[in-house]
XYZ file of C-alpha atoms in Angstrom:
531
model
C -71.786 -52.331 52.235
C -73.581 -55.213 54.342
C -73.138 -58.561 52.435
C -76.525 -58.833 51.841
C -76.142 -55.439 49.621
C -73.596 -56.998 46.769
C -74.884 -58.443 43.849
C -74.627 -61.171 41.765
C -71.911 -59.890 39.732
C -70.070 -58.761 42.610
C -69.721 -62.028 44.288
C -69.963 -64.122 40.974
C -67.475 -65.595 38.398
C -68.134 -65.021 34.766
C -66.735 -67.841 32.357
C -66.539 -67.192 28.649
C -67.408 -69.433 26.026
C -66.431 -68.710 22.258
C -69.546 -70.711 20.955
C -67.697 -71.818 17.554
C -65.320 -74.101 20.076
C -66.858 -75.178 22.897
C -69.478 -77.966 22.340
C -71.140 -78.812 18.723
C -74.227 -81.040 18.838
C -74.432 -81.739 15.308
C -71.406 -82.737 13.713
C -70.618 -79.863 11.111
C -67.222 -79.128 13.461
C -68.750 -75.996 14.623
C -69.758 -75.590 18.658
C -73.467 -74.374 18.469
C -76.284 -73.225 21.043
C -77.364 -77.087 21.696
C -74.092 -77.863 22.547
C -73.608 -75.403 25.411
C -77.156 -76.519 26.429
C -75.365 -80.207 27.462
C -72.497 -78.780 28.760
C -74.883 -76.525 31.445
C -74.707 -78.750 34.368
C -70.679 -79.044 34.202
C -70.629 -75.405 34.401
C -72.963 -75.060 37.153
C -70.994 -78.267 38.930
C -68.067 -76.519 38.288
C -69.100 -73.456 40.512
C -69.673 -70.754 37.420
C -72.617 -68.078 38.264
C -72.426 -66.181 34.914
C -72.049 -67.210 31.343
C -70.676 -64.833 28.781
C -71.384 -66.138 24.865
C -69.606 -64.342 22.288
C -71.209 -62.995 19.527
C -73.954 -65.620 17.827
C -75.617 -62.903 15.643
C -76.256 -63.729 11.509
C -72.934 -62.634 10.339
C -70.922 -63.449 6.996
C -68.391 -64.490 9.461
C -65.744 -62.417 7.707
C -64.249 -61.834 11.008
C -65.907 -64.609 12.942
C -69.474 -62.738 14.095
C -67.791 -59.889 15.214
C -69.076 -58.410 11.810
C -72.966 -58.626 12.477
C -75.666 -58.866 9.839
C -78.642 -58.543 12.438
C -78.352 -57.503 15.654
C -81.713 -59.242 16.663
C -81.025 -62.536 15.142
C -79.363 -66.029 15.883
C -76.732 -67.293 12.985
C -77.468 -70.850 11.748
C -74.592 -71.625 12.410
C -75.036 -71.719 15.973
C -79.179 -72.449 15.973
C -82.466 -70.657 16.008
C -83.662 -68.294 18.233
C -85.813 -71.286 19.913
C -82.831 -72.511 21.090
C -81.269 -69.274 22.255
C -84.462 -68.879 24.222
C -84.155 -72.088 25.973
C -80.521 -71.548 26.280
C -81.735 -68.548 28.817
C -83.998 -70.506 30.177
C -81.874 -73.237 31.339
C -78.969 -71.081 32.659
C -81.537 -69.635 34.737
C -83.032 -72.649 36.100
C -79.698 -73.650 37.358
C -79.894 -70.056 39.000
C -76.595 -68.585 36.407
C -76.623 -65.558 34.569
C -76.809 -65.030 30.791
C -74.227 -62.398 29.363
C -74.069 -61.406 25.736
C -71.891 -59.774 23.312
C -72.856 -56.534 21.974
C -70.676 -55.560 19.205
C -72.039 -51.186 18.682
C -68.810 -50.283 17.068
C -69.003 -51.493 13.540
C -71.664 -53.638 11.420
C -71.014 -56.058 8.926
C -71.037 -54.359 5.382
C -73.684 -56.562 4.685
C -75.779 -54.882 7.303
C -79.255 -53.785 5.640
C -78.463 -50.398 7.690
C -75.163 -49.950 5.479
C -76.751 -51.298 2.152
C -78.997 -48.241 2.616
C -76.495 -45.721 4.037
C -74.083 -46.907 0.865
C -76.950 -46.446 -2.204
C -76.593 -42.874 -1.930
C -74.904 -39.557 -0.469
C -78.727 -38.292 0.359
C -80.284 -41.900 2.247
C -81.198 -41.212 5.739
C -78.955 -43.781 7.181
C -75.931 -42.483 5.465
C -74.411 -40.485 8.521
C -74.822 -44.323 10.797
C -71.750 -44.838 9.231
C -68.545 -42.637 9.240
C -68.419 -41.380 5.472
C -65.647 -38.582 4.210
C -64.313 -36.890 1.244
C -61.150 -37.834 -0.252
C -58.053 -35.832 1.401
C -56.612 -33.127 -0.965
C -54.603 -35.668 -2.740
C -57.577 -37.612 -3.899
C -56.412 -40.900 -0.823
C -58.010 -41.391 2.045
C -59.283 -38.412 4.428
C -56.592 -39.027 7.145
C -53.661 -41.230 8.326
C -55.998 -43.811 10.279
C -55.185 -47.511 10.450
C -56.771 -50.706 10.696
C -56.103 -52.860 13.252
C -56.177 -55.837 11.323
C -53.612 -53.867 8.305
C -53.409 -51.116 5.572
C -55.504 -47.895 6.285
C -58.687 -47.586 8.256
C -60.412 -46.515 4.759
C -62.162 -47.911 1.802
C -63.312 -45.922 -0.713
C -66.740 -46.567 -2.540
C -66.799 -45.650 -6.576
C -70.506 -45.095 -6.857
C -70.199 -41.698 -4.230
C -66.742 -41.027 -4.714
C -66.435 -41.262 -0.529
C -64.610 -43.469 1.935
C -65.755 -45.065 4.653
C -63.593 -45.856 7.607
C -63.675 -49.006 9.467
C -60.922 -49.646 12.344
C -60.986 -53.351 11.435
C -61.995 -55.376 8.342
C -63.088 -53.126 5.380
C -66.362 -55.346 5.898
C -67.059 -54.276 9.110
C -67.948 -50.889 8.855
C -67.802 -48.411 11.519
C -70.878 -46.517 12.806
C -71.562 -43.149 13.988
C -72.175 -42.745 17.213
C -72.576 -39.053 16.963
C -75.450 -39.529 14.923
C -78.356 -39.562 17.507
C -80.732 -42.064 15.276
C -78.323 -44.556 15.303
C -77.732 -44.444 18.930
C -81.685 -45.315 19.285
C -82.036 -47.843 17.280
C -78.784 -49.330 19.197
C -80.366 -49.046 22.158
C -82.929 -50.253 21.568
C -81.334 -53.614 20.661
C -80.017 -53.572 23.556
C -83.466 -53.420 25.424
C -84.813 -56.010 22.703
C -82.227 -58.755 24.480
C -82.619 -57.033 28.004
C -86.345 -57.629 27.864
C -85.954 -61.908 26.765
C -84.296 -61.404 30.035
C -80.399 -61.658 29.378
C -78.329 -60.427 32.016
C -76.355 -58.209 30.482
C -73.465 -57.502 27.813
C -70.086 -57.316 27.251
C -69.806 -54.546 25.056
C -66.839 -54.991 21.580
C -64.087 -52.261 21.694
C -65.908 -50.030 23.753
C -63.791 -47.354 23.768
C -63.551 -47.117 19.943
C -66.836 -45.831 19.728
C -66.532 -42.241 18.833
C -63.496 -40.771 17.059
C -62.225 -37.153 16.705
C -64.951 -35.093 15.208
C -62.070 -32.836 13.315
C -60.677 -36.435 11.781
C -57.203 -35.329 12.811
C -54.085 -37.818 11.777
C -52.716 -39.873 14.459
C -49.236 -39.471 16.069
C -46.560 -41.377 14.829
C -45.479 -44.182 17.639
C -41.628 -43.426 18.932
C -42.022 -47.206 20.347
C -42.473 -48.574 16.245
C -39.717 -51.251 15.400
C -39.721 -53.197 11.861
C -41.415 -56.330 11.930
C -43.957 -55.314 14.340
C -47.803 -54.572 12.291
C -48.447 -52.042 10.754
C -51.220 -50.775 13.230
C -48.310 -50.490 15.491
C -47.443 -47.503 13.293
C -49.441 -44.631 14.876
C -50.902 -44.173 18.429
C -54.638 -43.902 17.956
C -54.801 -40.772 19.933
C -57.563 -39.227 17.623
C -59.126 -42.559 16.259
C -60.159 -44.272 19.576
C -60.719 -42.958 23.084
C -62.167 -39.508 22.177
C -63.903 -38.072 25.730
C -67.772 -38.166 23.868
C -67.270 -41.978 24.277
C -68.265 -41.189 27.871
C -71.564 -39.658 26.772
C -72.443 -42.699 24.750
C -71.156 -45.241 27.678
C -73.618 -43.657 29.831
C -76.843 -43.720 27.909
C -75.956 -47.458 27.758
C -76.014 -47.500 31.182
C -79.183 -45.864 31.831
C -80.948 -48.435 29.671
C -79.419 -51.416 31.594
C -80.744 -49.862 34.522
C -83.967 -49.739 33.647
C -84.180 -53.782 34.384
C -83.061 -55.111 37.663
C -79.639 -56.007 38.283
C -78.211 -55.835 34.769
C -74.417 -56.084 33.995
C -72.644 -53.422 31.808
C -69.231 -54.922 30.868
C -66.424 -53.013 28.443
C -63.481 -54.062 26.691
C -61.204 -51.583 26.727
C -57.650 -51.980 26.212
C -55.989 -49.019 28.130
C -53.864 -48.147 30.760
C -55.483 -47.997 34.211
C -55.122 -44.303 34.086
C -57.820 -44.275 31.458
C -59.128 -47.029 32.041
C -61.060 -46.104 35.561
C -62.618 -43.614 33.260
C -64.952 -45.785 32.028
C -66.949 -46.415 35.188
C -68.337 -42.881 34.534
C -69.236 -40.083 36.633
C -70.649 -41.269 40.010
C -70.357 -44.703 38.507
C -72.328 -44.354 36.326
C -71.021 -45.728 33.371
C -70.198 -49.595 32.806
C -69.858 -51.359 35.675
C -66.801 -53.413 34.811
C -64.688 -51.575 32.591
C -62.750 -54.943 31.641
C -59.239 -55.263 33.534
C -56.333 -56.632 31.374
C -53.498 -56.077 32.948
C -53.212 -60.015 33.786
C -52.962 -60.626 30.009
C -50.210 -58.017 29.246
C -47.349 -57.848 32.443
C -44.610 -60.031 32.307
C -45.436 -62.870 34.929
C -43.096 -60.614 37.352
C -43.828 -60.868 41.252
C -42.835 -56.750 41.618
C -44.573 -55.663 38.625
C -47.685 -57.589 39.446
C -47.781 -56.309 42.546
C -47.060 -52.511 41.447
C -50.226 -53.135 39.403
C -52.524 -54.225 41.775
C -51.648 -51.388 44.152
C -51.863 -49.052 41.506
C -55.442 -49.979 40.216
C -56.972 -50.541 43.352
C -55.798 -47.356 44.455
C -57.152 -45.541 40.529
C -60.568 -47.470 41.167
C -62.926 -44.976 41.725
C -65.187 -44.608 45.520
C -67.788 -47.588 44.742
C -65.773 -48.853 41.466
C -65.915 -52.544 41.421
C -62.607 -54.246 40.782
C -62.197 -56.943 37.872
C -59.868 -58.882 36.395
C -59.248 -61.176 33.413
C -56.604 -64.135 32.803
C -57.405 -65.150 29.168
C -60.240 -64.618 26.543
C -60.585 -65.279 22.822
C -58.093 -62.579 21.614
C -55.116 -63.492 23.326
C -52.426 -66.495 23.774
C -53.567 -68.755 26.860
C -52.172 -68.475 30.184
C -50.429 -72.107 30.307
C -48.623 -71.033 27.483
C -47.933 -67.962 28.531
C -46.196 -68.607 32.251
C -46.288 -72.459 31.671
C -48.489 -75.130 33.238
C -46.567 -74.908 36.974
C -47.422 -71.299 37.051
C -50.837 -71.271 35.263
C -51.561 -72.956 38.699
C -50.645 -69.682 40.800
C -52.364 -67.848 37.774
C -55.794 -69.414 38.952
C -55.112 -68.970 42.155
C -54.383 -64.991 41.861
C -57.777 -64.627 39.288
C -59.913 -66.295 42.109
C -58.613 -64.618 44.874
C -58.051 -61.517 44.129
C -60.456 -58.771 44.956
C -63.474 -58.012 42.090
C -64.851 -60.105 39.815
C -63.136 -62.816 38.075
C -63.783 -64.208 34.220
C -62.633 -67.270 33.431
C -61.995 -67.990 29.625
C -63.000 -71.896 28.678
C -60.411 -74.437 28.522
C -57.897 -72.618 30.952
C -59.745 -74.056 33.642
C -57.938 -77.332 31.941
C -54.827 -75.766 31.157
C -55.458 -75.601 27.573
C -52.668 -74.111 25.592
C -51.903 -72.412 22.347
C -52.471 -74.761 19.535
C -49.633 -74.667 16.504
C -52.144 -73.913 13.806
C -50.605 -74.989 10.306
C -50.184 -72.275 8.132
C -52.745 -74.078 5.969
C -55.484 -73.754 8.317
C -55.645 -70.372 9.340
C -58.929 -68.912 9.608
C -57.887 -66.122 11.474
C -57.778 -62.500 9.289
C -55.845 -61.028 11.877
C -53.083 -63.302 10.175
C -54.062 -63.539 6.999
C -54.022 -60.225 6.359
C -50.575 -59.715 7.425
C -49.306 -63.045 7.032
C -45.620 -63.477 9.338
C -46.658 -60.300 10.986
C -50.499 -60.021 12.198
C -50.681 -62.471 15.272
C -53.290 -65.465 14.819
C -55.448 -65.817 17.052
C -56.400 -68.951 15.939
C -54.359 -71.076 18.722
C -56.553 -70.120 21.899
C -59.586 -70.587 19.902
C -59.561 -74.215 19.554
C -62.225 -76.757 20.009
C -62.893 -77.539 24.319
C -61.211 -81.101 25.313
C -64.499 -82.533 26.950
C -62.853 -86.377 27.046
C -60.574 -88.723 25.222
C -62.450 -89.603 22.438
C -61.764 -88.821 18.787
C -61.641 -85.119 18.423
C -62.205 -84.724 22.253
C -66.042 -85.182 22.327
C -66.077 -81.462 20.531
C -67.581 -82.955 17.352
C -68.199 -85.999 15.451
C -67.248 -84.285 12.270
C -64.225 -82.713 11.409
C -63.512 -79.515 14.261
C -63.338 -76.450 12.393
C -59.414 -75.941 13.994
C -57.315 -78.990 14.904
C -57.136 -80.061 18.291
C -53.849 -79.984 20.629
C -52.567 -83.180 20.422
C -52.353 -83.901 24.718
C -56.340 -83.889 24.343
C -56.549 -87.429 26.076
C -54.197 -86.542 29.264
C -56.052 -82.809 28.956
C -59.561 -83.011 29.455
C -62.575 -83.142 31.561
C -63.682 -86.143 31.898
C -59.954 -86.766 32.640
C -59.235 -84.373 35.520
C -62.729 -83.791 37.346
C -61.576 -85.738 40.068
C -58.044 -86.445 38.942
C -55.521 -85.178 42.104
C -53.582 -82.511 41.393
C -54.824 -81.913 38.130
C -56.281 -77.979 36.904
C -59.817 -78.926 36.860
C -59.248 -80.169 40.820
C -57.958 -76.840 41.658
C -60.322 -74.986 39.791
C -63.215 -76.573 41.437
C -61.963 -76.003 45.018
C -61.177 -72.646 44.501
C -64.672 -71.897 43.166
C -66.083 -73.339 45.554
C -63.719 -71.743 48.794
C -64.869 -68.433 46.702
C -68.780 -69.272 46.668
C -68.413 -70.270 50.416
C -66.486 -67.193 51.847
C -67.617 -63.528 51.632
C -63.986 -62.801 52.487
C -62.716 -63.977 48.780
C -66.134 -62.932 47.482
C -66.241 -59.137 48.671
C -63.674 -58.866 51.224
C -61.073 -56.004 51.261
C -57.380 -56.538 49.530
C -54.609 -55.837 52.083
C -50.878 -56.146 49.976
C -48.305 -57.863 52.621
C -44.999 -56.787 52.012
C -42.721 -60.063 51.080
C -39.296 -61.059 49.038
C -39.669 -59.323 45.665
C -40.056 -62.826 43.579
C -43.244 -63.437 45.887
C -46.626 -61.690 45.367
C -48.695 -62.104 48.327
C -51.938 -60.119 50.212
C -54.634 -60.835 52.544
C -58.717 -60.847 51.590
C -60.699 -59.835 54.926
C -64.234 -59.423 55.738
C -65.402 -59.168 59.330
C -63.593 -61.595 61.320
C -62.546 -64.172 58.385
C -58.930 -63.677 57.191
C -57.516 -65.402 54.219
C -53.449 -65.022 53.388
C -52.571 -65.708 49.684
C -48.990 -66.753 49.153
C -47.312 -67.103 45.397
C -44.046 -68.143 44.696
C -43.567 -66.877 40.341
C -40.404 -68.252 40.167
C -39.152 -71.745 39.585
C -36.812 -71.280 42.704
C -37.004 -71.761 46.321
C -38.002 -68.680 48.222
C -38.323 -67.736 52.127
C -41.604 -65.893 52.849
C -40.974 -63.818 56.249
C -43.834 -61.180 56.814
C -43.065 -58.473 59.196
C -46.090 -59.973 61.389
C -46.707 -62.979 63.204
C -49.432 -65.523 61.672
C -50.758 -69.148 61.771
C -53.171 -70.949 59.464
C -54.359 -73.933 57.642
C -53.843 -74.470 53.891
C -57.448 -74.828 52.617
C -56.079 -74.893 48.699
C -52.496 -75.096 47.188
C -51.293 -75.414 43.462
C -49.219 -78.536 45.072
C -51.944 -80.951 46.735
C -49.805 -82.112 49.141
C -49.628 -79.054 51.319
C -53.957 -78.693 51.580
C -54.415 -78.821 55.294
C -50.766 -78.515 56.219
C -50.788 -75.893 59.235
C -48.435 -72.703 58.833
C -47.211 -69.971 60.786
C -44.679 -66.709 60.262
C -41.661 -68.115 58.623
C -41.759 -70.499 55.867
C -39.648 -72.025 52.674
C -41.669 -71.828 49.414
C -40.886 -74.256 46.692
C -40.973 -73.326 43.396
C -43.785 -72.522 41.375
C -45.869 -73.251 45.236
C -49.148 -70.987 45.719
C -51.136 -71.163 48.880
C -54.639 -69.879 49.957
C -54.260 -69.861 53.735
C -57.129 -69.864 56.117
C -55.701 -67.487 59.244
C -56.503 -68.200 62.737
């Protein structure tokens, strides 16, 4: 493809913002649509091209909007649709894009779709949800779990049925096979599409259909005590069924019906099945969401392993993406610490496809302790000592030193890390050496070089505890260099090079020149500029 030919979304970098943490404009401790509004121009001076909001739908916030009341609606919470719409309008003034979530899989059980399909056996929206006779011993019609603990079904007394739901009991699932249902969800979908967002990021995509024969999942040979109890069973039946395919498609097909619309899915599945996803002749979601960043040990060889193996399982035309952090999962600085959340950046932004940032790692933000007190999360509560919070990466964004970081002049609806005034933006835009610094030159070596935007990945062969590769495009060559370990380490390529450093996790080597042999310091990463 000429240059010209990619598309936003190819060259861009996506930045999520969990909406409850990141800005609040009117002091009830809870981030809102106003508050992202003034925090617009640091995105766009940061070098950010698209936006992703999760979920901001009317919700009883049983599991934090991910249970949705209305699918066409804004929450109070977060503002009125006036605002939304001049949300859009002012990320696309600054020429960014607009992504939002789309959560298809479940409603909230306060949906008016489930109120209906729940009043009786014989409504017309009772098959939009997934609703079974009792097994033969009067429990629930199979062995399927919950992934937030106990079984996947709830029965209802006044029709003597269950329904299943693979999280909360009040976020009911919905049938996809049911071909009403799939209209009126896309037709949401076009309802957004047409107020001109730029796309979604579709919940738990590939939960979306389940085994028509309702078949018990396998037991898991991997199980150990003390793990949760979804950890039980393998969802072989309950998730990943091939139909989902079908569905991911006809998605597609109404994206495309606007110009240059993203189709985004979180999946969480190995790359085998994961490639899947981009459908037949790519014609499924466009970025079937990478997270293999978020779950291998911060290993040099096992990094490296990966890479190779999904760019060589990406499909002819299959856009490569990948993912360092989002609302779901500890942060990276406290997962690999803050030398190597450094190299961490440096890998997201260079590597080949599209990168998404989460908020706050761009500070090196890290897990918060969350007293047990002030858990919201019912990941945790549910299992308490067993279901993992999520609570600690979704704290309130450390915008300066003030009380409660500039987040809120109330009381933040989860307590902030206590570093806040060393960790923050204000702090660090033009602090030396600090995250924010190399954040900000690396977006904006990306946004200036169609080598690191759409240039091809070429692995270079190094010592095992360093993971390094080449982007090219054209003439331009760029060598990336990471050392993971806290050692020192002797990078010798099998080929003779020279450059200049352009960025570096350690300042001090930017503009250093290099050539064939040299000694890495510990936790040193490099983005080389080859002659």
């Amino acid at each position: 493809m000429n240059y010209k030919e990619y598309l936003w979304w190819h060259k861009g970098t996506v930045y999520q913002i969990y909406p409850r943490s990141y800005k609040d404009s009117d002091g009830d401790g809870v981030g809102d649509l106003r508050g992202i509004i003034e925090k617009l121009d640091y995105l766009k001076d940061l070098g950010i091209d698209a936006v992703w909001i999760s979920p901001i739908y009317p919700s009883p916030m049983a599991d934090f909007g991910y249970d949705v009341s209305d699918y066409t609606g804004i929450h109070p919470l977060f503002g009125e649709m006036k605002d939304f719409d001049e949300l859009l309008r002012e990320v696309h003034q600054r020429e960014m894009k607009l992504i939002l979530d789309l959560v298809p899989n479940h409603s909230s059980n306060k949906h008016p779709w489930f109120l209906e399909s729940k009043s009786s056996k014989n409504n017309h929206k009772r098959d939009w949800y997934i609703w079974k006779d009792p097994g033969k011993d009067g429990g629930p019609p199979n062995n399927w779990l919950s992934v937030f603990g106990g079984s996947g079904w709830e029965y209802d007394e006044e029709t003597e049925q269950y329904y299943y739901h693979a999280f909360l009991k009040e976020q009911p699932d919905l049938n996809w096979r049911n071909p009403d249902l799939q209209q009126a969800m896309l037709a949401i979908m076009r309802y957004w599409l047409k107020k001109g967002v730029d796309g979604f990021r579709v919940d738990v995509m590939w939960h979306m259909i389940k085994d028509e024969q309702l078949r018990d999942d396998p037991p898991n040979p991997d199980y150990k005590e003390g793990m949760n109890s979804y950890s039980k069973l393998l969802p072989a039946y309950s998730t990943d069924q091939d139909e989902v395919h079908d569905i991911v498609h006809k998605m597609r097909k109404v994206i495309d019906e606007y110009d240059e619309r993203l189709l985004i899915g979180e999946i969480y599945l190995p790359i085998s099945k994961l490639v899947s996803y981009y459908g037949e002749d790519n014609q499924g979601a466009h970025l079937p969401f990478n997270f293999q960043l978020l779950q291998l040990p911060w290993n040099a060889a096992r990094i490296k392993a990966t890479i190779d193996e999904y760019e060589g399982a990406l499909p002819e035309n299959g856009w490569p993406n990948w993912v360092l952090g989002n609302h779901d999962n500890s942060r990276i600085a406290s997962r690999v610490g803050k030398e190597q959340a450094k190299n961490a950046a440096i890998l997201l932004l260079t590597l080949r496809g599209t990168p998404t940032i989460y908020y706050g790692d761009e500070l090196g933000m890290q897990d918060v302790d969350i007293p047990k007190e002030k858990i919201q999360d019912p990941q945790a509560l549910n299992e308490p000592g067993v279901g993992r919070s999520r609570d600690p990466e979704r704290t309130p964004m450390q915008w300066d030193a003030t009380k409660h970081a500039g987040f809120t002049k109330g009381e933040p609806w989860l307590p902030l890390m206590g570093n806040y005034k060393e960790i923050n933006v204000k702090k660090e835009w033009d602090q030396p050496g600090s995250m924010l610094q190399l954040h900000r030159k690396l977006l904006k070596i990306r946004a200036q070089e169609p080598a690191l935007q759409v240039g091809s990945y070429v692995p270079v062969l190094s010592e095992e505890e360093i993971l390094s590769y080449i982007r090219k495009y054209e003439k331009q060559q760029f060598l990336i260099v990471l050392n993971l370990t806290d050692s020192e380490v002797n990078f010798a390529p099998d080929f003779e090079w020279k450059g200049t450093v352009e960025v570096s996790s350690h300042e001090e080597f930017e503009g250093k020149e290099m050539s064939d042999k040299i000694n890495l310091p510990a936790n040193l990463g490099l983005l080389i500029k080859l002659k």
